[in-house]
């Protein structure tokens, strides 16, 4: 399995709207290496509460390999621009050594 970054967002959230073009650019540039996904937390409420999403956007990091459980998901703490997201994803890949 490959590492993944999942953004939990709300349609009305201004910070989410600002993140969107950065997120899309990062997703395009990381295609086939690291999966970037988006979840509308106002629709997927059960999923959002399962991952203890409290504010928007919340970006969760899922590592590769065995034991990819919910509890291993952690928050992405980096800055929310494409280059920072890509740099972080590349670090995940190096650690994954796929």
mmCIF file of C-alpha atoms in Angstrom:
data_model
loop_
_atom_site.group_PDB
_atom_site.id
_atom_site.type_symbol
_atom_site.label_atom_id
_atom_site.label_comp_id
_atom_site.label_asym_id
_atom_site.label_seq_id
_atom_site.Cartn_x
_atom_site.Cartn_y
_atom_site.Cartn_z
ATOM 1 C CA UNK A 1 0.000 0.000 0.000
ATOM 2 C CA UNK A 2 0.991 3.589 -0.492
ATOM 3 C CA UNK A 3 0.819 6.492 1.921
ATOM 4 C CA UNK A 4 -2.253 8.695 1.681
ATOM 5 C CA UNK A 5 -3.258 12.184 2.748
ATOM 6 C CA UNK A 6 -6.959 12.803 3.233
ATOM 7 C CA UNK A 7 -8.449 16.255 3.619
ATOM 8 C CA UNK A 8 -11.638 16.581 5.629
ATOM 9 C CA UNK A 9 -13.422 19.749 4.563
ATOM 10 C CA UNK A 10 -16.712 21.604 4.724
ATOM 11 C CA UNK A 11 -18.154 23.328 1.630
ATOM 12 C CA UNK A 12 -18.689 26.602 3.511
ATOM 13 C CA UNK A 13 -15.182 26.723 4.960
ATOM 14 C CA UNK A 14 -13.043 29.590 3.659
ATOM 15 C CA UNK A 15 -9.719 27.956 4.592
ATOM 16 C CA UNK A 16 -10.804 24.851 2.673
ATOM 17 C CA UNK A 17 -11.543 26.908 -0.424
ATOM 18 C CA UNK A 18 -8.092 28.475 -0.159
ATOM 19 C CA UNK A 19 -6.513 25.038 0.184
ATOM 20 C CA UNK A 20 -8.341 23.534 -2.803
ATOM 21 C CA UNK A 21 -6.098 24.715 -5.680
ATOM 22 C CA UNK A 22 -2.974 23.835 -3.651
ATOM 23 C CA UNK A 23 -4.384 20.409 -2.803
ATOM 24 C CA UNK A 24 -5.347 19.743 -6.421
ATOM 25 C CA UNK A 25 -1.896 20.751 -7.651
ATOM 26 C CA UNK A 26 -0.205 18.518 -5.090
ATOM 27 C CA UNK A 27 -2.520 15.634 -6.016
ATOM 28 C CA UNK A 28 -1.683 16.042 -9.705
ATOM 29 C CA UNK A 29 2.053 16.160 -9.091
ATOM 30 C CA UNK A 30 1.995 13.189 -6.713
ATOM 31 C CA UNK A 31 -0.238 11.031 -8.899
ATOM 32 C CA UNK A 32 0.733 7.374 -8.694
ATOM 33 C CA UNK A 33 3.010 7.954 -5.710
ATOM 34 C CA UNK A 34 0.978 9.264 -2.809
ATOM 35 C CA UNK A 35 -2.794 9.265 -2.789
ATOM 36 C CA UNK A 36 -4.506 12.540 -1.915
ATOM 37 C CA UNK A 37 -8.194 12.317 -1.127
ATOM 38 C CA UNK A 38 -10.970 14.642 -0.024
ATOM 39 C CA UNK A 39 -13.915 13.967 2.241
ATOM 40 C CA UNK A 40 -16.839 16.348 2.724
ATOM 41 C CA UNK A 41 -17.157 16.107 6.501
ATOM 42 C CA UNK A 42 -20.652 17.625 6.407
ATOM 43 C CA UNK A 43 -21.790 14.625 4.346
ATOM 44 C CA UNK A 44 -19.541 11.900 5.762
ATOM 45 C CA UNK A 45 -20.264 12.799 9.374
ATOM 46 C CA UNK A 46 -19.625 9.296 10.733
ATOM 47 C CA UNK A 47 -16.239 9.168 9.009
ATOM 48 C CA UNK A 48 -15.317 12.625 10.291
ATOM 49 C CA UNK A 49 -16.177 11.726 13.870
ATOM 50 C CA UNK A 50 -14.357 8.398 13.552
ATOM 51 C CA UNK A 51 -11.196 10.364 12.792
ATOM 52 C CA UNK A 52 -11.984 12.979 15.456
ATOM 53 C CA UNK A 53 -12.139 15.826 12.955
ATOM 54 C CA UNK A 54 -12.924 18.996 14.888
ATOM 55 C CA UNK A 55 -12.032 21.827 12.533
ATOM 56 C CA UNK A 56 -11.705 22.365 8.817
ATOM 57 C CA UNK A 57 -9.709 21.648 6.882
ATOM 58 C CA UNK A 58 -8.179 18.732 8.761
ATOM 59 C CA UNK A 59 -5.605 16.725 6.850
ATOM 60 C CA UNK A 60 -5.005 13.195 8.057
ATOM 61 C CA UNK A 61 -1.928 11.182 7.182
ATOM 62 C CA UNK A 62 -2.200 7.449 6.622
ATOM 63 C CA UNK A 63 1.032 5.516 6.493
ATOM 64 C CA UNK A 64 1.790 2.632 4.221
ATOM 65 C CA UNK A 65 2.104 -1.029 4.989
ATOM 66 C CA UNK A 66 0.667 -3.372 7.564
ATOM 67 C CA UNK A 67 -1.667 -2.223 10.299
ATOM 68 C CA UNK A 68 -3.097 0.753 8.441
ATOM 69 C CA UNK A 69 -5.699 1.316 11.102
ATOM 70 C CA UNK A 70 -7.676 4.413 11.987
ATOM 71 C CA UNK A 71 -5.723 4.828 15.182
ATOM 72 C CA UNK A 72 -2.493 5.204 13.214
ATOM 73 C CA UNK A 73 -3.859 8.144 11.251
ATOM 74 C CA UNK A 74 -2.224 11.351 12.341
ATOM 75 C CA UNK A 75 -2.685 15.031 11.652
ATOM 76 C CA UNK A 76 -0.653 16.768 8.996
ATOM 77 C CA UNK A 77 0.942 19.747 10.722
ATOM 78 C CA UNK A 78 2.767 21.292 7.771
ATOM 79 C CA UNK A 79 1.840 24.411 5.869
ATOM 80 C CA UNK A 80 -1.054 24.176 3.472
ATOM 81 C CA UNK A 81 0.537 24.932 0.161
ATOM 82 C CA UNK A 82 1.285 22.551 -2.687
ATOM 83 C CA UNK A 83 5.080 22.572 -2.236
ATOM 84 C CA UNK A 84 4.882 21.828 1.490
ATOM 85 C CA UNK A 85 2.354 19.034 0.932
ATOM 86 C CA UNK A 86 4.511 17.527 -1.822
ATOM 87 C CA UNK A 87 7.699 17.760 0.252
ATOM 88 C CA UNK A 88 5.942 16.037 3.145
ATOM 89 C CA UNK A 89 4.546 13.327 0.872
ATOM 90 C CA UNK A 90 8.003 12.688 -0.564
ATOM 91 C CA UNK A 91 9.356 12.197 2.968
ATOM 92 C CA UNK A 92 6.631 9.629 3.563
ATOM 93 C CA UNK A 93 7.676 7.851 0.383
ATOM 94 C CA UNK A 94 11.331 7.785 1.412
ATOM 95 C CA UNK A 95 10.376 6.230 4.730
ATOM 96 C CA UNK A 96 8.066 3.805 2.974
ATOM 97 C CA UNK A 97 10.917 2.752 0.707
ATOM 98 C CA UNK A 98 8.481 1.340 -1.839
#
